[in-house]
């Protein structure tokens, strides 16, 4: 080994014979020597004209050595910067004057170049070509292609939103789990434990727990083969597109390649006859230097990453050879598949398994905030909707529905599910929007067979679906498989919907196909054992409506739906209302009934049927008692809808001891013109507002009749809050006291009125105010 204190000229000359045998990818060295001005264009052309590779290397070294120490130093710098591509790992050469067949001398060129003492430079020049120029050009083309594909992927999601409401969608963090699959015994224990939970707690179990953060950039850095497994729509493709984007934007002098293949386009991929056709003709073509690029890809397959997104079979011989490492043996392979395809034993070799589990609770909030802004509360207030959003595909359609100006605000819950079903069928069938209705008709039998299985499972209060009569890929996109190995030779396959409420939705479909079963289900809802069946009813109410988005008319004849609709709502109201009245008379909640007035209002809101609303109100004698209820924005919207259908007669509304959010109150304000504004409603509303911890709209409430209504026997906190409100009002306030003459005014009220005296225009009791109100009317 030469001493490291040698000059560059001596250092190169001393190992000339080793370099002649050990240099590779000479074109990389030549292009860098030309770029640095060591060799001219004519010299490079003459070297390339040599007949053999050995002669080319010999001529290159002779030319550089002739040019002296500076040229040799530049050659050493080039070799050092490109050693991964230009040096063999270990060179075996015969010793001089010995039998070449028996003795060898090991010479490590990597160690040799590391021993040379390069000068310390204030600014290190890293502008060295790491591969042939044609490879660099192809890498740039691949990166441009990757950025374009990534942009197209997110643009497809953005296009669902209306022009002025399109959010800046990009990758949102997913829960990625590298742990092994849960064993069957644990699954059974988990399911047994879940069955004992209340409905809200059960639904929350669908949201995956946060895991130690695994980022797409970390997955990109690893050299290991990756297998991304997950349910349909859970985010596998989004994850690969984020990795594709990160690679395309990464600053690197290294020549590396990343290819993305959507395996759902099986026909085109299967037609690829060889590696060249797969990479260039199908993915990204190259105008010139194709042979050199292909040679570089094959020779340096450790610099290649290939993504097979949605792999279901090995119909392509070229893909099969890549997976079996017969082509590009050192390439990093990334595969995405569904759980049932994972069991097909498609993949040989070591793959690090990553389960994609969708959005965590925090990520759901982040996503909804980005797509809906303040309107996210319309989703977050419903446990059914917020847990549904753990599936990114469902979260997208949720955001689209709530942001659309064409849909009522908020749109009905069932409309979201209809759009989710239509969207899933469209995405999995690659059907154009305008042809989707026809496609649904062609899948009528498959959809209804799944609906029947859903109904039977719901009735039995289970999420396990067995004996599926349909294996259609589009229909199965609503399900996740669960393969339980009971014995070495026996594996039991069961399925479950991605969310229990989607199962209930499909069960409702089947009931409308079999209307003779509906009355039985109504009766079941009145029992302890089958009370859970009530959650099918709101879905049925909306599915009977013919307005867009449509679904049922593509599955069931129109006349059959109309015949059902003619009696459905009256039967619904007449079944539950007598039991509601009995419950009120008994003054107890333990009457065996598991629906209430609020539930009926929600059903009628889903139906969007004014006639059904009037029928209910008439049965209630236009008295709507919601006392003691907790009203989130969606129930408030339902109540407001029912109340506003009464055009001829005003409704008596009781809101005693209710809990209403500020968002919910906004929905109710619009219906008060249809309500009798009389004692005790004004007092109830002011008490509700004053004790609320939210920032309520007192100005709008005051504008309803110009009075602030207070009871004389309220708590001190109530009066103190009233004083704060009066102090903030732009004008003096009229105070109306609800005062029974037998009840003395409490001390706190007197103190508060004195404090607020400068802000009060007048004080009167409820009788005076009511007479004044009636007089004005």
PDB file of C-alpha atoms in Angstrom, residues 8 11 83 315 332 422 477 527-528 619 630 652 682 689 710 712 739 764 768:
ATOM      1  CA  UNK A   8      -1.677  12.334  -6.177  1.00  0.00           C
ATOM      2  CA  UNK A  11      -0.661   7.518  -5.541  1.00  0.00           C
ATOM      3  CA  UNK A  83     -16.885   5.144  -5.146  1.00  0.00           C
ATOM      4  CA  UNK A 315     -51.030 -12.150 -13.221  1.00  0.00           C
ATOM      5  CA  UNK A 332     -36.616  -2.183  -2.306  1.00  0.00           C
ATOM      6  CA  UNK A 422     -71.776   5.599  -4.018  1.00  0.00           C
ATOM      7  CA  UNK A 477     -64.851  -2.961  -0.343  1.00  0.00           C
ATOM      8  CA  UNK A 527     -88.168  -4.477  23.785  1.00  0.00           C
ATOM      9  CA  UNK A 528     -85.007  -4.582  25.847  1.00  0.00           C
ATOM     10  CA  UNK A 619    -100.899  13.767  17.219  1.00  0.00           C
ATOM     11  CA  UNK A 630     -79.432  17.278  25.702  1.00  0.00           C
ATOM     12  CA  UNK A 652     -95.960  25.122  22.375  1.00  0.00           C
ATOM     13  CA  UNK A 682     -88.662  32.948  27.351  1.00  0.00           C
ATOM     14  CA  UNK A 689     -78.147  30.981  28.048  1.00  0.00           C
ATOM     15  CA  UNK A 710     -85.403  36.162  35.014  1.00  0.00           C
ATOM     16  CA  UNK A 712     -87.079  35.665  41.238  1.00  0.00           C
ATOM     17  CA  UNK A 739     -92.583  36.441  40.247  1.00  0.00           C
ATOM     18  CA  UNK A 764     -91.839  44.390  35.197  1.00  0.00           C
ATOM     19  CA  UNK A 768     -97.350  42.776  32.675  1.00  0.00           C
TER      20      UNK A 768
END
